[in-house]
Each structure stands twice: as structure tokens, then as C-alpha cells.
mmCIF file of C-alpha atoms in Angstrom:
data_model
loop_
_atom_site.group_PDB
_atom_site.id
_atom_site.type_symbol
_atom_site.label_atom_id
_atom_site.label_comp_id
_atom_site.label_asym_id
_atom_site.label_seq_id
_atom_site.Cartn_x
_atom_site.Cartn_y
_atom_site.Cartn_z
ATOM 1 C CA UNK A 24 20.842 -134.443 -105.350
ATOM 2 C CA UNK A 25 18.223 -131.742 -107.302
ATOM 3 C CA UNK A 26 14.481 -132.320 -106.779
ATOM 4 C CA UNK A 27 12.516 -132.941 -109.567
ATOM 5 C CA UNK A 28 9.948 -130.507 -110.447
ATOM 6 C CA UNK A 29 6.764 -131.190 -112.344
ATOM 7 C CA UNK A 30 6.680 -129.160 -115.362
ATOM 8 C CA UNK A 31 3.303 -127.913 -116.823
ATOM 9 C CA UNK A 32 2.897 -128.150 -120.375
ATOM 10 C CA UNK A 33 1.412 -125.230 -122.308
ATOM 11 C CA UNK A 34 -1.021 -126.344 -125.011
ATOM 12 C CA UNK A 35 -2.906 -123.623 -127.386
ATOM 13 C CA UNK A 36 -6.556 -123.145 -126.068
ATOM 14 C CA UNK A 37 -9.531 -120.987 -126.215
ATOM 15 C CA UNK A 38 -8.476 -119.484 -122.483
ATOM 16 C CA UNK A 39 -4.704 -119.086 -124.204
ATOM 17 C CA UNK A 40 -5.273 -115.219 -123.767
ATOM 18 C CA UNK A 41 -6.495 -115.511 -120.187
ATOM 19 C CA UNK A 42 -3.682 -117.675 -118.917
ATOM 20 C CA UNK A 43 -1.128 -114.939 -120.560
ATOM 21 C CA UNK A 44 -2.525 -112.563 -118.566
ATOM 22 C CA UNK A 45 -2.668 -114.544 -115.639
ATOM 23 C CA UNK A 46 0.766 -115.594 -116.096
ATOM 24 C CA UNK A 47 1.819 -111.624 -116.800
ATOM 25 C CA UNK A 48 0.422 -110.865 -113.886
ATOM 26 C CA UNK A 49 2.391 -113.561 -111.912
ATOM 27 C CA UNK A 50 5.456 -111.873 -113.442
ATOM 28 C CA UNK A 51 4.665 -108.522 -112.210
ATOM 29 C CA UNK A 52 4.108 -109.961 -108.765
ATOM 30 C CA UNK A 53 7.210 -111.401 -108.757
ATOM 31 C CA UNK A 54 9.185 -108.774 -109.871
ATOM 32 C CA UNK A 55 7.173 -106.985 -107.192
ATOM 33 C CA UNK A 56 8.389 -109.174 -104.463
ATOM 34 C CA UNK A 57 11.940 -108.716 -105.710
ATOM 35 C CA UNK A 58 11.668 -105.052 -105.599
ATOM 36 C CA UNK A 59 10.543 -105.120 -101.715
ATOM 37 C CA UNK A 60 13.318 -107.661 -101.017
ATOM 38 C CA UNK A 61 15.948 -105.153 -102.360
ATOM 39 C CA UNK A 62 14.553 -102.285 -100.971
ATOM 40 C CA UNK A 63 14.369 -104.413 -97.357
ATOM 41 C CA UNK A 64 18.117 -104.645 -97.963
ATOM 42 C CA UNK A 65 17.734 -108.567 -97.434
ATOM 43 C CA UNK A 66 16.464 -108.002 -94.167
ATOM 44 C CA UNK A 67 13.054 -109.451 -93.103
ATOM 45 C CA UNK A 68 10.297 -109.482 -95.193
ATOM 46 C CA UNK A 69 7.492 -107.204 -94.872
ATOM 47 C CA UNK A 70 4.052 -108.402 -94.852
ATOM 48 C CA UNK A 71 3.332 -107.309 -98.139
ATOM 49 C CA UNK A 72 6.408 -109.242 -98.999
ATOM 50 C CA UNK A 73 5.321 -111.924 -97.474
ATOM 51 C CA UNK A 74 2.071 -112.421 -99.322
ATOM 52 C CA UNK A 75 3.471 -111.444 -102.678
ATOM 53 C CA UNK A 76 6.373 -114.208 -102.054
ATOM 54 C CA UNK A 77 3.524 -116.642 -101.179
ATOM 55 C CA UNK A 78 1.284 -116.092 -104.478
ATOM 56 C CA UNK A 79 4.444 -116.531 -106.462
ATOM 57 C CA UNK A 80 6.408 -119.216 -104.780
ATOM 58 C CA UNK A 81 4.601 -122.193 -106.262
ATOM 59 C CA UNK A 82 6.184 -121.260 -109.723
ATOM 60 C CA UNK A 83 9.598 -121.584 -108.075
ATOM 61 C CA UNK A 84 9.916 -123.823 -105.079
ATOM 62 C CA UNK A 85 8.272 -127.153 -103.751
ATOM 63 C CA UNK A 86 7.174 -125.287 -100.559
ATOM 64 C CA UNK A 87 4.300 -127.207 -98.549
ATOM 65 C CA UNK A 88 1.133 -125.235 -97.746
ATOM 66 C CA UNK A 89 2.423 -124.596 -94.053
ATOM 67 C CA UNK A 90 5.310 -122.642 -95.422
ATOM 68 C CA UNK A 91 2.701 -120.251 -97.321
ATOM 69 C CA UNK A 92 1.052 -119.896 -94.212
ATOM 70 C CA UNK A 93 4.260 -119.045 -92.188
ATOM 71 C CA UNK A 94 4.851 -116.403 -95.055
ATOM 72 C CA UNK A 95 1.574 -114.700 -94.421
ATOM 73 C CA UNK A 96 2.001 -115.165 -90.482
ATOM 74 C CA UNK A 97 4.948 -116.785 -88.870
ATOM 75 C CA UNK A 98 2.430 -117.736 -86.060
ATOM 76 C CA UNK A 99 0.608 -119.738 -88.279
ATOM 77 C CA UNK A 100 3.449 -121.929 -89.386
ATOM 78 C CA UNK A 101 3.835 -125.174 -87.297
ATOM 79 C CA UNK A 102 7.121 -126.590 -89.264
ATOM 80 C CA UNK A 103 9.083 -123.165 -87.793
ATOM 81 C CA UNK A 104 7.437 -122.197 -84.662
ATOM 82 C CA UNK A 105 6.833 -118.616 -83.791
ATOM 83 C CA UNK A 106 5.847 -116.670 -81.132
ATOM 84 C CA UNK A 107 4.355 -112.555 -80.487
ATOM 85 C CA UNK A 108 5.828 -110.655 -77.541
ATOM 86 C CA UNK A 109 2.856 -109.376 -75.833
ATOM 87 C CA UNK A 110 4.301 -107.797 -72.764
ATOM 88 C CA UNK A 111 7.683 -106.530 -71.801
ATOM 89 C CA UNK A 112 7.654 -106.309 -68.151
ATOM 90 C CA UNK A 113 10.523 -104.647 -65.849
ATOM 91 C CA UNK A 114 12.567 -106.654 -63.515
ATOM 92 C CA UNK A 115 15.396 -105.823 -61.217
ATOM 93 C CA UNK A 116 18.157 -103.622 -62.815
ATOM 94 C CA UNK A 117 19.090 -104.632 -66.256
ATOM 95 C CA UNK A 118 16.448 -107.443 -66.394
ATOM 96 C CA UNK A 119 13.134 -107.684 -68.113
ATOM 97 C CA UNK A 120 10.364 -110.473 -68.732
ATOM 98 C CA UNK A 121 9.130 -111.178 -71.930
ATOM 99 C CA UNK A 122 5.396 -112.584 -72.237
ATOM 100 C CA UNK A 123 5.263 -114.777 -75.530
ATOM 101 C CA UNK A 124 2.298 -115.716 -77.216
ATOM 102 C CA UNK A 125 3.230 -118.710 -79.196
ATOM 103 C CA UNK A 126 1.820 -120.018 -82.614
ATOM 104 C CA UNK A 127 0.695 -123.470 -83.774
ATOM 105 C CA UNK A 128 4.023 -124.943 -84.093
ATOM 106 C CA UNK A 129 4.644 -124.896 -80.201
ATOM 107 C CA UNK A 130 4.788 -127.731 -78.207
ATOM 108 C CA UNK A 131 4.609 -127.867 -74.496
ATOM 109 C CA UNK A 132 7.136 -127.901 -71.909
ATOM 110 C CA UNK A 133 8.549 -129.114 -68.590
ATOM 111 C CA UNK A 134 8.689 -126.813 -65.425
ATOM 112 C CA UNK A 135 12.739 -125.781 -65.842
ATOM 113 C CA UNK A 136 13.394 -126.673 -69.500
ATOM 114 C CA UNK A 137 15.027 -123.958 -71.418
ATOM 115 C CA UNK A 138 14.077 -122.377 -74.835
ATOM 116 C CA UNK A 139 15.847 -121.543 -78.136
ATOM 117 C CA UNK A 140 14.962 -118.194 -79.367
ATOM 118 C CA UNK A 141 15.975 -116.471 -82.597
ATOM 119 C CA UNK A 142 15.943 -112.450 -82.610
ATOM 120 C CA UNK A 143 16.152 -110.282 -85.687
ATOM 121 C CA UNK A 144 18.886 -107.498 -85.121
ATOM 122 C CA UNK A 145 19.408 -105.578 -88.216
ATOM 123 C CA UNK A 146 18.340 -108.329 -90.360
ATOM 124 C CA UNK A 147 20.109 -110.969 -88.964
ATOM 125 C CA UNK A 148 18.742 -114.072 -87.171
ATOM 126 C CA UNK A 149 20.556 -114.558 -83.429
ATOM 127 C CA UNK A 150 19.575 -117.732 -81.886
ATOM 128 C CA UNK A 151 20.201 -118.012 -77.894
ATOM 129 C CA UNK A 152 18.665 -119.812 -75.297
ATOM 130 C CA UNK A 153 16.601 -118.876 -72.061
ATOM 131 C CA UNK A 154 14.830 -120.596 -69.155
ATOM 132 C CA UNK A 155 11.226 -120.709 -69.432
ATOM 133 C CA UNK A 156 9.814 -119.148 -66.245
ATOM 134 C CA UNK A 157 6.381 -119.532 -66.552
ATOM 135 C CA UNK A 158 4.379 -122.840 -65.711
ATOM 136 C CA UNK A 159 3.674 -125.746 -68.529
ATOM 137 C CA UNK A 160 -0.094 -124.124 -68.800
ATOM 138 C CA UNK A 161 0.174 -120.724 -68.215
ATOM 139 C CA UNK A 162 -3.097 -118.252 -68.359
ATOM 140 C CA UNK A 163 -4.190 -117.286 -71.884
ATOM 141 C CA UNK A 164 -1.625 -120.270 -73.372
ATOM 142 C CA UNK A 165 1.380 -117.721 -73.064
ATOM 143 C CA UNK A 166 5.051 -118.088 -71.854
ATOM 144 C CA UNK A 167 7.752 -116.228 -70.639
ATOM 145 C CA UNK A 168 11.321 -115.890 -70.499
ATOM 146 C CA UNK A 169 13.361 -113.837 -68.061
ATOM 147 C CA UNK A 170 16.597 -112.292 -69.529
ATOM 148 C CA UNK A 171 19.320 -110.685 -67.918
ATOM 149 C CA UNK A 172 21.357 -108.206 -69.779
ATOM 150 C CA UNK A 173 25.058 -109.519 -70.240
ATOM 151 C CA UNK A 174 27.510 -106.726 -70.619
ATOM 152 C CA UNK A 175 29.008 -106.727 -73.910
ATOM 153 C CA UNK A 176 26.045 -108.979 -75.291
ATOM 154 C CA UNK A 177 24.278 -108.193 -78.760
ATOM 155 C CA UNK A 178 20.825 -109.914 -78.061
ATOM 156 C CA UNK A 179 20.397 -110.035 -74.264
ATOM 157 C CA UNK A 180 20.330 -105.895 -74.296
ATOM 158 C CA UNK A 181 18.208 -105.629 -77.158
ATOM 159 C CA UNK A 182 15.863 -108.135 -75.758
ATOM 160 C CA UNK A 183 15.517 -106.237 -72.572
ATOM 161 C CA UNK A 184 15.584 -102.588 -73.990
ATOM 162 C CA UNK A 185 14.703 -102.399 -77.435
ATOM 163 C CA UNK A 186 12.086 -105.488 -77.831
ATOM 164 C CA UNK A 187 8.338 -103.872 -77.920
ATOM 165 C CA UNK A 188 5.251 -105.674 -78.031
ATOM 166 C CA UNK A 189 4.121 -107.207 -81.066
ATOM 167 C CA UNK A 190 7.740 -108.113 -81.949
ATOM 168 C CA UNK A 191 8.052 -112.018 -83.855
ATOM 169 C CA UNK A 192 10.828 -114.087 -82.363
ATOM 170 C CA UNK A 193 11.393 -117.876 -83.807
ATOM 171 C CA UNK A 194 10.977 -120.595 -81.070
ATOM 172 C CA UNK A 195 12.892 -123.918 -80.887
ATOM 173 C CA UNK A 196 11.818 -126.718 -78.760
ATOM 174 C CA UNK A 197 12.178 -126.987 -75.230
ATOM 175 C CA UNK A 198 15.143 -128.605 -73.988
ATOM 176 C CA UNK A 199 16.871 -129.762 -71.031
ATOM 177 C CA UNK A 200 16.824 -132.442 -68.176
ATOM 178 C CA UNK A 201 17.214 -129.959 -65.348
ATOM 179 C CA UNK A 202 13.000 -130.491 -64.466
ATOM 180 C CA UNK A 203 10.718 -131.062 -61.571
ATOM 181 C CA UNK A 204 10.270 -135.118 -61.730
ATOM 182 C CA UNK A 205 7.001 -136.728 -62.941
ATOM 183 C CA UNK A 206 4.596 -137.562 -59.771
ATOM 184 C CA UNK A 207 5.108 -138.583 -57.091
ATOM 185 C CA UNK A 208 7.150 -135.547 -56.028
ATOM 186 C CA UNK A 209 10.080 -135.853 -53.700
ATOM 187 C CA UNK A 210 8.786 -134.980 -50.127
ATOM 188 C CA UNK A 211 11.302 -133.003 -49.538
ATOM 189 C CA UNK A 212 13.436 -130.426 -51.744
ATOM 190 C CA UNK A 213 16.347 -128.172 -52.061
ATOM 191 C CA UNK A 214 17.021 -125.199 -54.724
ATOM 192 C CA UNK A 215 19.924 -123.529 -54.533
ATOM 193 C CA UNK A 216 20.508 -120.963 -56.671
ATOM 194 C CA UNK A 217 22.549 -117.842 -57.513
ATOM 195 C CA UNK A 218 22.189 -114.688 -59.802
ATOM 196 C CA UNK A 219 20.092 -115.492 -63.029
ATOM 197 C CA UNK A 220 20.132 -119.341 -62.337
ATOM 198 C CA UNK A 221 16.773 -118.348 -60.465
ATOM 199 C CA UNK A 222 15.174 -118.303 -63.672
ATOM 200 C CA UNK A 223 14.755 -122.350 -64.423
ATOM 201 C CA UNK A 224 13.568 -122.908 -60.734
ATOM 202 C CA UNK A 225 11.226 -120.181 -60.736
ATOM 203 C CA UNK A 226 9.331 -122.157 -63.578
ATOM 204 C CA UNK A 227 9.497 -125.210 -61.032
ATOM 205 C CA UNK A 228 8.398 -123.134 -58.271
ATOM 206 C CA UNK A 229 5.300 -121.284 -60.178
ATOM 207 C CA UNK A 230 4.534 -124.646 -61.415
ATOM 208 C CA UNK A 231 4.376 -126.228 -57.639
ATOM 209 C CA UNK A 232 2.550 -122.889 -56.862
ATOM 210 C CA UNK A 233 -0.174 -123.643 -59.052
ATOM 211 C CA UNK A 234 -0.881 -127.699 -58.310
ATOM 212 C CA UNK A 235 -3.646 -128.266 -55.652
ATOM 213 C CA UNK A 236 -1.928 -130.788 -53.643
ATOM 214 C CA UNK A 237 -4.704 -133.741 -52.868
ATOM 215 C CA UNK A 238 -2.292 -135.182 -50.448
ATOM 216 C CA UNK A 239 0.583 -133.659 -48.260
ATOM 217 C CA UNK A 240 2.497 -130.930 -50.208
ATOM 218 C CA UNK A 241 6.591 -131.110 -50.720
ATOM 219 C CA UNK A 242 8.525 -129.391 -48.499
ATOM 220 C CA UNK A 243 10.688 -126.761 -50.549
ATOM 221 C CA UNK A 244 13.365 -124.843 -49.525
ATOM 222 C CA UNK A 245 14.948 -122.466 -51.497
ATOM 223 C CA UNK A 246 18.445 -120.748 -51.111
ATOM 224 C CA UNK A 247 19.179 -117.646 -53.104
ATOM 225 C CA UNK A 248 22.451 -115.528 -53.347
ATOM 226 C CA UNK A 249 22.420 -112.315 -55.248
ATOM 227 C CA UNK A 250 24.596 -108.894 -54.766
ATOM 228 C CA UNK A 251 21.897 -107.275 -52.882
ATOM 229 C CA UNK A 252 18.474 -106.997 -52.600
ATOM 230 C CA UNK A 253 17.761 -104.671 -55.975
ATOM 231 C CA UNK A 254 19.735 -107.800 -57.792
ATOM 232 C CA UNK A 255 17.439 -110.466 -56.388
ATOM 233 C CA UNK A 256 15.176 -111.757 -59.336
ATOM 234 C CA UNK A 257 11.452 -112.295 -58.497
ATOM 235 C CA UNK A 258 12.172 -111.354 -54.954
ATOM 236 C CA UNK A 259 9.073 -109.641 -54.016
ATOM 237 C CA UNK A 260 6.761 -112.467 -55.897
ATOM 238 C CA UNK A 261 8.912 -115.391 -54.159
ATOM 239 C CA UNK A 262 8.391 -113.336 -50.564
ATOM 240 C CA UNK A 263 4.493 -113.278 -51.169
ATOM 241 C CA UNK A 264 4.716 -117.211 -52.176
ATOM 242 C CA UNK A 265 6.498 -118.488 -48.846
ATOM 243 C CA UNK A 266 4.133 -115.896 -46.956
ATOM 244 C CA UNK A 267 1.065 -118.073 -48.557
ATOM 245 C CA UNK A 268 2.365 -121.434 -48.996
ATOM 246 C CA UNK A 269 3.329 -123.112 -45.896
ATOM 247 C CA UNK A 270 5.479 -125.637 -47.986
ATOM 248 C CA UNK A 271 7.712 -123.176 -48.971
ATOM 249 C CA UNK A 272 10.882 -121.444 -47.231
ATOM 250 C CA UNK A 273 13.070 -118.694 -49.253
ATOM 251 C CA UNK A 274 16.564 -117.668 -47.916
ATOM 252 C CA UNK A 275 18.456 -115.016 -49.429
ATOM 253 C CA UNK A 276 22.080 -114.401 -48.945
ATOM 254 C CA UNK A 277 23.592 -111.149 -50.321
ATOM 255 C CA UNK A 278 27.296 -111.225 -51.487
ATOM 256 C CA UNK A 279 28.216 -107.281 -50.885
ATOM 257 C CA UNK A 280 27.195 -107.818 -47.246
ATOM 258 C CA UNK A 281 27.345 -111.341 -45.968
ATOM 259 C CA UNK A 282 29.857 -112.933 -48.709
ATOM 260 C CA UNK A 283 29.069 -115.864 -51.205
ATOM 261 C CA UNK A 284 26.757 -118.750 -50.862
ATOM 262 C CA UNK A 285 29.080 -121.653 -50.323
ATOM 263 C CA UNK A 286 28.182 -125.546 -49.537
ATOM 264 C CA UNK A 287 29.318 -124.930 -45.825
ATOM 265 C CA UNK A 288 26.178 -122.837 -45.160
ATOM 266 C CA UNK A 289 23.950 -125.291 -46.363
ATOM 267 C CA UNK A 290 23.797 -126.932 -42.939
ATOM 268 C CA UNK A 291 22.779 -124.045 -41.040
ATOM 269 C CA UNK A 292 19.969 -122.410 -43.522
ATOM 270 C CA UNK A 293 18.900 -126.227 -44.367
ATOM 271 C CA UNK A 294 20.028 -128.497 -41.758
ATOM 272 C CA UNK A 295 18.442 -131.837 -43.628
ATOM 273 C CA UNK A 296 19.892 -130.960 -47.117
ATOM 274 C CA UNK A 297 21.668 -134.257 -47.106
ATOM 275 C CA UNK A 298 18.165 -136.197 -47.272
ATOM 276 C CA UNK A 299 16.772 -133.486 -49.628
ATOM 277 C CA UNK A 300 16.451 -134.129 -53.569
ATOM 278 C CA UNK A 301 18.446 -130.894 -54.947
ATOM 279 C CA UNK A 302 17.977 -128.750 -57.972
ATOM 280 C CA UNK A 303 21.056 -126.092 -58.358
ATOM 281 C CA UNK A 304 21.737 -123.643 -60.861
ATOM 282 C CA UNK A 305 23.941 -120.573 -60.678
ATOM 283 C CA UNK A 306 27.831 -119.835 -61.492
ATOM 284 C CA UNK A 307 30.643 -123.113 -62.149
ATOM 285 C CA UNK A 308 32.010 -122.212 -58.933
ATOM 286 C CA UNK A 309 28.897 -122.803 -57.138
ATOM 287 C CA UNK A 310 28.005 -125.707 -58.748
ATOM 288 C CA UNK A 311 31.498 -126.990 -58.649
ATOM 289 C CA UNK A 312 31.756 -126.648 -55.096
ATOM 290 C CA UNK A 313 28.241 -128.054 -54.607
ATOM 291 C CA UNK A 314 29.173 -131.095 -56.418
ATOM 292 C CA UNK A 315 32.595 -131.974 -54.708
ATOM 293 C CA UNK A 316 30.242 -131.416 -51.438
ATOM 294 C CA UNK A 317 27.577 -133.882 -52.273
ATOM 295 C CA UNK A 318 29.919 -136.358 -53.488
ATOM 296 C CA UNK A 319 32.143 -136.114 -50.477
ATOM 297 C CA UNK A 320 28.974 -136.825 -48.303
ATOM 298 C CA UNK A 321 27.843 -139.767 -50.442
ATOM 299 C CA UNK A 322 24.865 -137.859 -51.577
ATOM 300 C CA UNK A 323 25.688 -137.357 -55.446
ATOM 301 C CA UNK A 324 23.009 -138.629 -56.601
ATOM 302 C CA UNK A 325 20.707 -136.477 -54.904
ATOM 303 C CA UNK A 326 22.416 -133.439 -56.612
ATOM 304 C CA UNK A 327 20.754 -132.059 -60.150
ATOM 305 C CA UNK A 328 22.591 -128.906 -61.683
ATOM 306 C CA UNK A 329 22.325 -126.708 -64.647
ATOM 307 C CA UNK A 330 25.077 -124.929 -66.109
ATOM 308 C CA UNK A 331 24.196 -121.930 -68.470
ATOM 309 C CA UNK A 332 27.557 -122.281 -70.233
ATOM 310 C CA UNK A 333 28.640 -126.330 -70.698
ATOM 311 C CA UNK A 334 32.261 -125.576 -71.403
ATOM 312 C CA UNK A 335 34.166 -122.428 -72.020
ATOM 313 C CA UNK A 336 33.660 -120.761 -75.614
ATOM 314 C CA UNK A 337 36.640 -121.256 -77.699
ATOM 315 C CA UNK A 338 38.507 -118.147 -78.730
ATOM 316 C CA UNK A 339 38.432 -116.925 -82.330
ATOM 317 C CA UNK A 340 41.576 -118.884 -83.402
ATOM 318 C CA UNK A 341 41.924 -118.321 -87.156
ATOM 319 C CA UNK A 342 44.109 -121.677 -87.059
ATOM 320 C CA UNK A 343 41.549 -123.933 -86.246
ATOM 321 C CA UNK A 344 40.340 -126.218 -88.986
ATOM 322 C CA UNK A 345 38.139 -129.226 -88.424
ATOM 323 C CA UNK A 346 37.663 -131.492 -85.616
ATOM 324 C CA UNK A 347 36.002 -134.426 -84.157
ATOM 325 C CA UNK A 348 32.370 -133.999 -84.119
ATOM 326 C CA UNK A 349 30.484 -135.726 -81.460
ATOM 327 C CA UNK A 350 26.441 -136.018 -81.981
ATOM 328 C CA UNK A 351 25.381 -136.286 -78.432
ATOM 329 C CA UNK A 352 22.294 -138.339 -78.386
ATOM 330 C CA UNK A 353 23.126 -140.999 -81.100
ATOM 331 C CA UNK A 354 26.382 -141.413 -79.509
ATOM 332 C CA UNK A 355 28.328 -141.366 -83.150
ATOM 333 C CA UNK A 356 31.423 -139.436 -83.493
ATOM 334 C CA UNK A 357 32.937 -138.526 -86.959
ATOM 335 C CA UNK A 358 35.976 -136.509 -88.080
ATOM 336 C CA UNK A 359 34.997 -133.506 -89.878
ATOM 337 C CA UNK A 360 36.622 -131.184 -92.206
ATOM 338 C CA UNK A 361 36.507 -127.448 -91.867
ATOM 339 C CA UNK A 362 35.047 -127.234 -95.582
ATOM 340 C CA UNK A 363 32.653 -129.729 -95.356
ATOM 341 C CA UNK A 364 29.051 -128.855 -94.184
ATOM 342 C CA UNK A 365 28.285 -130.401 -90.816
ATOM 343 C CA UNK A 366 25.025 -131.685 -92.726
ATOM 344 C CA UNK A 367 26.973 -133.560 -94.638
ATOM 345 C CA UNK A 368 29.477 -135.112 -92.079
ATOM 346 C CA UNK A 369 26.326 -135.957 -90.032
ATOM 347 C CA UNK A 370 24.765 -137.895 -93.136
ATOM 348 C CA UNK A 371 28.246 -139.702 -93.935
ATOM 349 C CA UNK A 372 28.897 -140.957 -90.186
ATOM 350 C CA UNK A 373 24.952 -142.577 -90.423
ATOM 351 C CA UNK A 374 23.092 -139.418 -88.251
ATOM 352 C CA UNK A 375 19.674 -138.935 -89.309
ATOM 353 C CA UNK A 376 20.290 -134.771 -89.981
ATOM 354 C CA UNK A 377 17.238 -132.393 -89.763
ATOM 355 C CA UNK A 378 17.229 -130.460 -93.454
ATOM 356 C CA UNK A 379 14.900 -128.180 -95.132
ATOM 357 C CA UNK A 380 17.103 -126.769 -97.819
ATOM 358 C CA UNK A 381 16.696 -129.502 -100.613
ATOM 359 C CA UNK A 382 13.033 -128.613 -100.244
ATOM 360 C CA UNK A 383 13.534 -125.146 -100.907
ATOM 361 C CA UNK A 384 12.791 -124.603 -96.966
ATOM 362 C CA UNK A 385 15.648 -122.579 -94.899
ATOM 363 C CA UNK A 386 16.446 -122.893 -91.301
ATOM 364 C CA UNK A 387 15.144 -127.025 -91.635
ATOM 365 C CA UNK A 388 18.468 -127.972 -90.461
ATOM 366 C CA UNK A 389 18.907 -125.755 -86.978
ATOM 367 C CA UNK A 390 20.528 -128.213 -84.708
ATOM 368 C CA UNK A 391 21.494 -126.980 -80.957
ATOM 369 C CA UNK A 392 25.425 -126.725 -80.096
ATOM 370 C CA UNK A 393 26.460 -128.463 -76.983
ATOM 371 C CA UNK A 394 29.901 -126.944 -77.000
ATOM 372 C CA UNK A 395 32.649 -126.172 -79.717
ATOM 373 C CA UNK A 396 32.980 -123.455 -82.571
ATOM 374 C CA UNK A 397 31.605 -123.739 -86.040
ATOM 375 C CA UNK A 398 32.834 -121.113 -89.092
ATOM 376 C CA UNK A 399 30.288 -119.855 -91.665
ATOM 377 C CA UNK A 400 31.327 -121.598 -94.984
ATOM 378 C CA UNK A 401 29.739 -118.370 -96.817
ATOM 379 C CA UNK A 402 31.782 -115.916 -94.366
ATOM 380 C CA UNK A 403 34.487 -117.418 -92.870
ATOM 381 C CA UNK A 404 33.005 -115.996 -89.430
ATOM 382 C CA UNK A 405 33.833 -118.399 -86.343
ATOM 383 C CA UNK A 406 31.301 -118.626 -83.849
ATOM 384 C CA UNK A 407 29.454 -120.492 -81.293
ATOM 385 C CA UNK A 408 27.760 -120.634 -77.668
ATOM 386 C CA UNK A 409 26.416 -123.778 -75.939
ATOM 387 C CA UNK A 410 22.816 -123.457 -77.079
ATOM 388 C CA UNK A 411 23.197 -121.822 -79.721
ATOM 389 C CA UNK A 412 20.903 -123.452 -83.152
ATOM 390 C CA UNK A 413 23.695 -124.154 -85.844
ATOM 391 C CA UNK A 414 22.869 -123.808 -89.367
ATOM 392 C CA UNK A 415 24.637 -127.495 -90.299
ATOM 393 C CA UNK A 416 24.251 -126.942 -94.523
ATOM 394 C CA UNK A 417 26.331 -123.879 -94.419
ATOM 395 C CA UNK A 418 28.638 -124.493 -91.270
ATOM 396 C CA UNK A 419 32.099 -126.597 -90.684
ATOM 397 C CA UNK A 420 33.706 -127.500 -88.142
ATOM 398 C CA UNK A 421 36.334 -125.521 -86.305
ATOM 399 C CA UNK A 422 38.004 -127.991 -83.839
ATOM 400 C CA UNK A 423 36.166 -130.559 -81.408
ATOM 401 C CA UNK A 424 32.621 -129.704 -81.263
ATOM 402 C CA UNK A 425 29.439 -131.636 -79.718
ATOM 403 C CA UNK A 426 25.832 -131.369 -81.461
ATOM 404 C CA UNK A 427 22.273 -132.408 -79.887
ATOM 405 C CA UNK A 428 22.024 -135.205 -82.305
#
């Protein structure tokens, strides 16, 4: 439904000549904005283009004041949070930590949550999710994500090798229930991680290390598996914490020399594992084995797992068309046609869908994809990974899928 716009009547007056000059100036600015966009090839606008657009857009679209602030500086927008990279710190081979100063739209996170990050690559915004590895109240109000390069990936190599301080990233809201519990903390805790599965747990351990416990601190054991010492993320830092904090024990198992970590090792490395609240993150094979082990021992309720890929990514099947859409939080399900935007499918089913397009604001309809694939109605391209933010106004269902709404 078109949004009605206010019309401004033009009446003759003594100032009409001045108004004509003013309008002519705006027309010139509009032309300049168009030329800047053309020169940029449709890519991310320069600061000059953003400012010019902010001056002329009141005549063309019903944007809110916050949107104009975001055009001048993305970090000023509260509606569309962004952050500026202030440091890129090499970690182990093929990994780096990005320290990010979020803008005014950023809300707090809980230790262990993950963050949707929008990355501009050759003028196209790609969304991925990464665990937040810093405590909720980091120094200087910054946050960190630690990215491990994925072979053949597009976004992770860009973040690890080609991102420089000053880069602006779009930020989604912190998500996930794989977190430290609220006080009181369990008296005994076990963390079982492998590979980059250490990242959410690092955020938890750093949070605990920053706390001054007025009473007894929880007894925490970390069991981590990595190919070798050089691939153990945060190895030196965790060793230093274990030496300084009497309540923390860290055990590493290196698969090249000792083989993979399996549930049978728990009895040796942590004899009282059965009585501990446990957090586990890593490859599906390890997590599946732990779930079977804990369930068989009658301790399934003490195990919390975080899977970076909730389900296998569906292949790019050109025959995929439509499917059943589940809106996870509301529990509503609906059949969706591949040619109908997911925004319309959700609204027809009674789901409260976020949107911004009808108010002239792009990317207001982004929703995290839990699993499944979607088809871009503009290009026909199939895409979709767990955690990816989907523009529901321009994507249709390409088979069964679940959205985090």
C-alpha cells in the first residue's frame, strides 16, 4: 500500500525568487548525488554522497531523523546499528580478532552470545554470525569477534586478511541462549570445546575472570581439542588465566599427536564431570557423541551445546520451489510460494514481521535464518546459511525453512 506523502503548496510571494534559487540548488545537489552513485557503480556511498543524500532525501522519501544521522555517519544510527573496526589482532594461523567500537544503536550482549555482522565486499553486503569473545562490559565500550578463515569462504578470509582499522561493519542484535546463567552461578562448571568452538566459551571465561567474587568462586574446568598448539586459539591467554586464577583448570588435547577428544576421556580429565553443569561447542561429531554420553548417564539436562551449523546447508537445487516456513519464536507455520516474498507470507499468516521498505528504509526487514534456503526474487540466486540475515521483502522460500521470528 503506497505511503501518502504530504504535498507542499507553492504560492506566489515576495520570496518566490529566493525559493526558486533554493529549489534549484537542491536540484543540483540531487544531480550531484546521482552522479556520485553512478561513479560508485552502486557501491557503498562515500561520505560526500551520504551527506548529499541526506540533504535531498526529505523531498523524496519519508525518512526519520535517525536515518539522516546514519547517512552522515553510520555509527550515529540507532535504528541500523553499526560498528567501526579499531584494531585487527592476529591470533593463531588463519585467525584474527577484530576489536569493534559499536555505535549508538548497539545493545548489550550476554557472555556466550553471537553477533550478526554485515560486511561490504565489492559493493555487496554479506551477513555472517560470529561469537562475541569479549565480556559484556569491555574496556572503552568495545567488543571483539574472533574469526577463523574458512577454506573457500568469501567473508571470513576478507575479515581475517583484508579488513583494516576504520572499516565500518553493520551489526545485528546479539543472539543465542548458549550463555552463562544469571547469578547464582553453578558451583562446578565444565567447558568442552574443539577448534573455533572455543570462541563463545572465551567470552564466558573472560567475563568470569573480570568478576570479583565476594564468596567462593565456581570451580571451572576447560577441556579443549585442537590439531596442535599453533591452532589453539587464545592458548597463551588461557594458560595465563589458569596460572593466575585458582578456580580455573585448562586441559588441551592435540589431535595430531593424541587423537580426537571423545566422551570417554572425560572420566580421566575431569572425574566429576557427571556432577558439573556443562557447556560444549565444536564439530557436530563431538557434540553428538557428548549428547549420547550425557543422556545415557542420566545427565542430559546438565549439558548445553552450541552448534555453528544447525543443519546441513541445502544444495543449490534449481528445482527447489516453495516450501513450509516455520516462524520459530511464534510457533506459526505457513506454506510459502517461491515467487512470494517471505515478508508477505509471514504477514498473511499473522506473524508480526519487521519491515522498513514501505517507509523508504532498506534492510529494515532483516530476519535471521535458522535453517533452509531462500531464492532472491530479483536475481533468482539461491542462498542461505544458518544465522544469515535474510531480506524478507525480496526473498522467497526455496524449500522448507525456519526464520527466527
